[in-house]
């Protein structure tokens, strides 16, 4: 069974440009999460989807970030326009059971904003 | 404020030796505590998940303990191997609708031969 896959693995863009990150969760997992780790800091929550609905988006930094999960399958996270402080590793994770289930992480998408 | 503190920040040990990593948390209401292993350039991989009533849980050479009264957890690695070199992250789940996970910064373990 395929795990959580993320694309691209690494993206380098200039300040002001747009980047879209994609996550394909494990098939059948209704719960999908986005997290971010900036250098030297801990991993922090961005948002949580249950199927195609946003359950919790309290961790989204600002309105330059837009996450979608059309059809309840894969999800995208768009940053527009990107700023220097958006640099970091963006992780996607999925699980069958929201509060008690094992969370499976993707390998992350490293974003570098110059 | 919900926080997870890990110590030490980094650790170097010789292959074959044992080590213990610490995690203190101030998270309420508590749901469960997880330990993850993250290899460089990879995503975190779950080692153990413990609920309030569980004191210890093992996964091969990894043994996690939980003291819910003192809000402390430890991860003990027995007979370390070179492949144990990684970041070990303590994560505490807040009991609420959905999953709210509070991550520690991790302990970076280096195992040398």
mmCIF file of C-alpha atoms in Angstrom:
data_model
loop_
_atom_site.group_PDB
_atom_site.id
_atom_site.type_symbol
_atom_site.label_atom_id
_atom_site.label_comp_id
_atom_site.label_asym_id
_atom_site.label_seq_id
_atom_site.Cartn_x
_atom_site.Cartn_y
_atom_site.Cartn_z
ATOM 1 C CA UNK A 1 0.000 0.000 0.000
ATOM 2 C CA UNK A 2 1.350 3.412 -0.949
ATOM 3 C CA UNK A 3 2.113 5.823 1.858
ATOM 4 C CA UNK A 4 1.490 9.552 1.966
ATOM 5 C CA UNK A 5 3.153 11.163 -1.016
ATOM 6 C CA UNK A 6 4.068 14.800 -1.422
ATOM 7 C CA UNK A 7 5.159 16.822 -4.416
ATOM 8 C CA UNK A 8 7.468 18.563 -5.048
ATOM 9 C CA UNK A 9 10.149 17.380 -2.656
ATOM 10 C CA UNK A 10 11.921 20.712 -2.946
ATOM 11 C CA UNK A 11 10.898 24.040 -4.418
ATOM 12 C CA UNK A 12 12.993 27.184 -4.702
ATOM 13 C CA UNK A 13 11.119 30.359 -5.613
ATOM 14 C CA UNK A 14 11.589 34.094 -5.356
ATOM 15 C CA UNK A 15 9.706 36.321 -2.977
ATOM 16 C CA UNK A 16 6.378 37.288 -4.484
ATOM 17 C CA UNK A 17 5.988 34.151 -6.580
ATOM 18 C CA UNK A 18 3.387 31.449 -6.132
ATOM 19 C CA UNK A 19 3.951 27.834 -5.157
ATOM 20 C CA UNK A 20 1.504 24.953 -4.917
ATOM 21 C CA UNK A 21 2.301 21.892 -2.846
ATOM 22 C CA UNK A 22 0.427 18.655 -3.321
ATOM 23 C CA UNK A 23 -0.335 15.806 -0.946
ATOM 24 C CA UNK A 24 -1.812 12.417 -1.735
ATOM 25 C CA UNK A 25 -2.921 10.738 1.494
ATOM 26 C CA UNK A 26 -3.182 7.018 2.095
ATOM 27 C CA UNK A 27 -6.240 5.724 0.276
ATOM 28 C CA UNK A 28 -9.305 5.634 2.518
ATOM 29 C CA UNK A 29 -7.961 8.095 5.088
ATOM 30 C CA UNK A 30 -10.590 10.785 5.614
ATOM 31 C CA UNK A 31 -8.359 12.881 7.874
ATOM 32 C CA UNK A 32 -5.627 14.891 6.215
ATOM 33 C CA UNK A 33 -3.343 17.375 7.944
ATOM 34 C CA UNK A 34 -0.818 19.967 6.883
ATOM 35 C CA UNK A 35 2.093 20.851 9.165
ATOM 36 C CA UNK A 36 5.117 23.090 8.776
ATOM 37 C CA UNK A 37 8.581 23.125 10.284
ATOM 38 C CA UNK A 38 10.641 26.273 9.979
ATOM 39 C CA UNK A 39 14.358 26.064 10.710
ATOM 40 C CA UNK A 40 15.171 25.616 14.386
ATOM 41 C CA UNK A 41 11.559 25.361 15.446
ATOM 42 C CA UNK A 42 9.160 22.553 16.187
ATOM 43 C CA UNK A 43 6.656 21.145 13.718
ATOM 44 C CA UNK A 44 3.454 23.187 13.864
ATOM 45 C CA UNK A 45 -0.079 22.471 12.790
ATOM 46 C CA UNK A 46 -1.548 24.345 9.841
ATOM 47 C CA UNK A 47 -4.909 22.733 9.140
ATOM 48 C CA UNK A 48 -7.015 19.589 9.213
ATOM 49 C CA UNK A 49 -9.395 18.242 6.564
ATOM 50 C CA UNK A 50 -12.075 15.664 7.128
ATOM 51 C CA UNK A 51 -12.827 14.465 3.630
ATOM 52 C CA UNK A 52 -13.246 17.693 1.640
ATOM 53 C CA UNK A 53 -14.219 19.884 4.603
ATOM 54 C CA UNK A 54 -11.869 22.031 6.648
ATOM 55 C CA UNK A 55 -12.257 20.795 10.231
ATOM 56 C CA UNK A 56 -9.712 23.180 11.718
ATOM 57 C CA UNK A 57 -7.638 25.828 9.969
ATOM 58 C CA UNK A 58 -6.538 27.705 13.063
ATOM 59 C CA UNK A 59 -2.874 27.156 12.293
ATOM 60 C CA UNK A 60 -2.845 28.847 8.910
ATOM 61 C CA UNK A 61 -0.470 31.823 9.242
ATOM 62 C CA UNK A 62 -2.374 34.306 7.070
ATOM 63 C CA UNK A 63 -4.528 34.653 3.982
ATOM 64 C CA UNK A 64 -1.574 34.087 1.664
ATOM 65 C CA UNK A 65 -2.041 30.391 2.372
ATOM 66 C CA UNK A 66 -4.901 28.514 0.707
ATOM 67 C CA UNK A 67 -5.553 24.812 1.164
ATOM 68 C CA UNK A 68 -8.033 22.746 -0.793
ATOM 69 C CA UNK A 69 -9.110 19.140 -0.897
ATOM 70 C CA UNK A 70 -11.599 18.880 -3.705
ATOM 71 C CA UNK A 71 -13.390 15.531 -3.788
ATOM 72 C CA UNK A 72 -11.858 14.497 -0.510
ATOM 73 C CA UNK A 73 -8.835 12.841 -2.071
ATOM 74 C CA UNK A 74 -5.593 14.730 -2.641
ATOM 75 C CA UNK A 75 -4.956 18.161 -1.170
ATOM 76 C CA UNK A 76 -3.088 21.231 -2.326
ATOM 77 C CA UNK A 77 -1.534 24.039 -0.331
ATOM 78 C CA UNK A 78 -0.923 27.232 -2.256
ATOM 79 C CA UNK A 79 1.229 30.088 -1.033
ATOM 80 C CA UNK A 80 0.601 33.329 -2.897
ATOM 81 C CA UNK A 81 2.552 35.570 -2.818
ATOM 82 C CA UNK A 82 5.399 33.805 -1.027
ATOM 83 C CA UNK A 83 7.447 35.654 1.583
ATOM 84 C CA UNK A 84 10.890 34.863 2.990
ATOM 85 C CA UNK A 85 9.441 33.634 6.300
ATOM 86 C CA UNK A 86 7.421 30.987 4.473
ATOM 87 C CA UNK A 87 10.587 28.953 3.949
ATOM 88 C CA UNK A 88 10.497 25.607 5.703
ATOM 89 C CA UNK A 89 9.432 22.010 5.312
ATOM 90 C CA UNK A 90 5.735 21.385 4.778
ATOM 91 C CA UNK A 91 4.522 17.989 5.921
ATOM 92 C CA UNK A 92 1.282 16.300 5.057
ATOM 93 C CA UNK A 93 -0.134 13.508 7.211
ATOM 94 C CA UNK A 94 -3.195 11.308 7.101
ATOM 95 C CA UNK A 95 -5.027 8.971 9.432
ATOM 96 C CA UNK A 96 -8.161 6.899 9.610
ATOM 97 C CA UNK A 97 -9.090 7.908 13.159
ATOM 98 C CA UNK A 98 -8.631 11.562 14.008
ATOM 99 C CA UNK A 99 -7.752 11.514 17.704
ATOM 100 C CA UNK A 100 -6.361 8.077 18.447
ATOM 101 C CA UNK A 101 -5.132 6.740 15.171
ATOM 102 C CA UNK A 102 -1.565 6.496 14.045
ATOM 103 C CA UNK A 103 -0.638 9.473 11.928
ATOM 104 C CA UNK A 104 1.262 8.706 8.727
ATOM 105 C CA UNK A 105 3.480 11.470 7.439
ATOM 106 C CA UNK A 106 4.739 12.184 3.971
ATOM 107 C CA UNK A 107 8.386 12.965 3.378
ATOM 108 C CA UNK A 108 7.710 16.672 3.232
ATOM 109 C CA UNK A 109 8.076 19.448 0.685
ATOM 110 C CA UNK A 110 10.974 21.766 1.371
ATOM 111 C CA UNK A 111 10.188 25.333 0.330
ATOM 112 C CA UNK A 112 12.937 27.896 -0.039
ATOM 113 C CA UNK A 113 11.902 31.489 -0.711
ATOM 114 C CA UNK A 114 14.739 33.741 -1.871
ATOM 115 C CA UNK B 1 -0.070 27.285 27.219
ATOM 116 C CA UNK B 2 0.277 23.813 25.704
ATOM 117 C CA UNK B 3 3.969 22.974 25.413
ATOM 118 C CA UNK B 4 6.237 19.983 24.945
ATOM 119 C CA UNK B 5 9.851 20.229 26.071
ATOM 120 C CA UNK B 6 12.492 17.656 25.143
ATOM 121 C CA UNK B 7 15.944 17.016 26.497
ATOM 122 C CA UNK B 8 18.703 16.754 25.672
ATOM 123 C CA UNK B 9 18.667 18.777 22.457
ATOM 124 C CA UNK B 10 21.312 16.468 21.008
ATOM 125 C CA UNK B 11 23.137 13.332 22.061
ATOM 126 C CA UNK B 12 26.103 11.341 20.785
ATOM 127 C CA UNK B 13 26.575 7.721 21.849
ATOM 128 C CA UNK B 14 28.645 4.736 20.779
ATOM 129 C CA UNK B 15 27.066 1.885 18.889
ATOM 130 C CA UNK B 16 25.757 -0.770 21.253
ATOM 131 C CA UNK B 17 25.166 1.600 24.138
ATOM 132 C CA UNK B 18 21.776 2.453 25.654
ATOM 133 C CA UNK B 19 20.301 5.923 25.957
ATOM 134 C CA UNK B 20 17.230 7.666 27.351
ATOM 135 C CA UNK B 21 15.503 10.702 25.926
ATOM 136 C CA UNK B 22 13.213 12.881 28.022
ATOM 137 C CA UNK B 23 9.937 14.655 27.326
ATOM 138 C CA UNK B 24 8.031 16.985 29.672
ATOM 139 C CA UNK B 25 4.690 18.407 28.706
ATOM 140 C CA UNK B 26 2.100 20.886 29.853
ATOM 141 C CA UNK B 27 -0.869 19.904 27.727
ATOM 142 C CA UNK B 28 -4.471 19.856 28.800
ATOM 143 C CA UNK B 29 -6.744 18.054 28.371
ATOM 144 C CA UNK B 30 -4.380 15.175 27.624
ATOM 145 C CA UNK B 31 -5.352 12.501 25.126
ATOM 146 C CA UNK B 32 -2.228 10.541 24.247
ATOM 147 C CA UNK B 33 1.529 10.836 23.876
ATOM 148 C CA UNK B 34 3.470 9.732 20.823
ATOM 149 C CA UNK B 35 7.108 9.266 19.992
ATOM 150 C CA UNK B 36 8.216 9.667 16.403
ATOM 151 C CA UNK B 37 11.541 8.964 14.696
ATOM 152 C CA UNK B 38 12.530 11.285 11.878
ATOM 153 C CA UNK B 39 15.449 10.408 9.665
ATOM 154 C CA UNK B 40 17.185 13.286 7.899
ATOM 155 C CA UNK B 41 15.152 14.393 4.893
ATOM 156 C CA UNK B 42 12.274 12.056 5.672
ATOM 157 C CA UNK B 43 8.908 12.410 7.359
ATOM 158 C CA UNK B 44 8.315 11.403 11.000
ATOM 159 C CA UNK B 45 7.514 7.745 11.595
ATOM 160 C CA UNK B 46 5.494 6.620 14.592
ATOM 161 C CA UNK B 47 7.267 4.530 17.254
ATOM 162 C CA UNK B 48 4.706 4.396 20.065
ATOM 163 C CA UNK B 49 1.354 5.844 21.095
ATOM 164 C CA UNK B 50 0.394 5.811 24.805
ATOM 165 C CA UNK B 51 -2.873 6.798 26.426
ATOM 166 C CA UNK B 52 -3.370 8.102 29.950
ATOM 167 C CA UNK B 53 -3.653 4.621 31.455
ATOM 168 C CA UNK B 54 -0.531 3.162 29.839
ATOM 169 C CA UNK B 55 2.765 3.377 31.731
ATOM 170 C CA UNK B 56 5.018 1.709 29.229
ATOM 171 C CA UNK B 57 5.003 0.547 25.648
ATOM 172 C CA UNK B 58 7.699 -1.154 23.622
ATOM 173 C CA UNK B 59 8.481 -1.341 19.933
ATOM 174 C CA UNK B 60 11.503 -3.552 19.415
ATOM 175 C CA UNK B 61 14.518 -1.894 21.017
ATOM 176 C CA UNK B 62 12.472 1.231 21.790
ATOM 177 C CA UNK B 63 10.637 1.470 25.121
ATOM 178 C CA UNK B 64 8.545 4.487 26.020
ATOM 179 C CA UNK B 65 7.316 5.282 29.514
ATOM 180 C CA UNK B 66 4.638 7.706 30.621
ATOM 181 C CA UNK B 67 3.975 9.259 34.017
ATOM 182 C CA UNK B 68 0.727 11.169 33.590
ATOM 183 C CA UNK B 69 0.908 12.534 37.139
ATOM 184 C CA UNK B 70 4.234 14.298 36.629
ATOM 185 C CA UNK B 71 3.565 14.813 32.906
ATOM 186 C CA UNK B 72 6.804 13.185 31.882
ATOM 187 C CA UNK B 73 7.718 10.615 29.303
ATOM 188 C CA UNK B 74 10.949 8.937 28.318
ATOM 189 C CA UNK B 75 12.132 6.945 25.334
ATOM 190 C CA UNK B 76 14.769 4.318 26.073
ATOM 191 C CA UNK B 77 16.800 2.875 23.236
ATOM 192 C CA UNK B 78 18.567 -0.391 23.942
ATOM 193 C CA UNK B 79 21.720 -1.626 22.209
ATOM 194 C CA UNK B 80 21.835 1.320 19.818
ATOM 195 C CA UNK B 81 22.605 0.822 16.143
ATOM 196 C CA UNK B 82 23.982 3.226 13.543
ATOM 197 C CA UNK B 83 20.524 3.320 11.967
ATOM 198 C CA UNK B 84 19.125 4.805 15.177
ATOM 199 C CA UNK B 85 20.788 8.099 14.263
ATOM 200 C CA UNK B 86 17.813 10.429 13.766
ATOM 201 C CA UNK B 87 15.674 13.065 15.415
ATOM 202 C CA UNK B 88 13.240 11.738 18.027
ATOM 203 C CA UNK B 89 10.148 13.825 18.483
ATOM 204 C CA UNK B 90 7.728 13.722 21.400
ATOM 205 C CA UNK B 91 4.175 14.672 20.449
ATOM 206 C CA UNK B 92 1.248 15.139 22.801
ATOM 207 C CA UNK B 93 -2.335 15.020 21.609
ATOM 208 C CA UNK B 94 -4.921 17.383 23.060
ATOM 209 C CA UNK B 95 -8.306 15.782 23.671
ATOM 210 C CA UNK B 96 -10.777 17.601 21.486
ATOM 211 C CA UNK B 97 -12.720 17.175 18.279
ATOM 212 C CA UNK B 98 -10.266 16.109 15.642
ATOM 213 C CA UNK B 99 -6.595 15.900 16.485
ATOM 214 C CA UNK B 100 -4.564 18.697 17.985
ATOM 215 C CA UNK B 101 -0.938 17.593 18.221
ATOM 216 C CA UNK B 102 1.666 19.580 20.118
ATOM 217 C CA UNK B 103 5.190 18.779 18.907
ATOM 218 C CA UNK B 104 8.443 19.002 20.799
ATOM 219 C CA UNK B 105 11.526 20.271 19.000
ATOM 220 C CA UNK B 106 13.074 16.833 19.072
ATOM 221 C CA UNK B 107 16.310 15.277 20.294
ATOM 222 C CA UNK B 108 18.950 14.636 17.660
ATOM 223 C CA UNK B 109 20.675 11.328 18.320
ATOM 224 C CA UNK B 110 23.952 10.415 16.660
ATOM 225 C CA UNK B 111 25.208 6.854 17.016
ATOM 226 C CA UNK B 112 28.850 6.387 16.102
ATOM 227 C CA UNK B 113 30.915 3.246 15.579
#
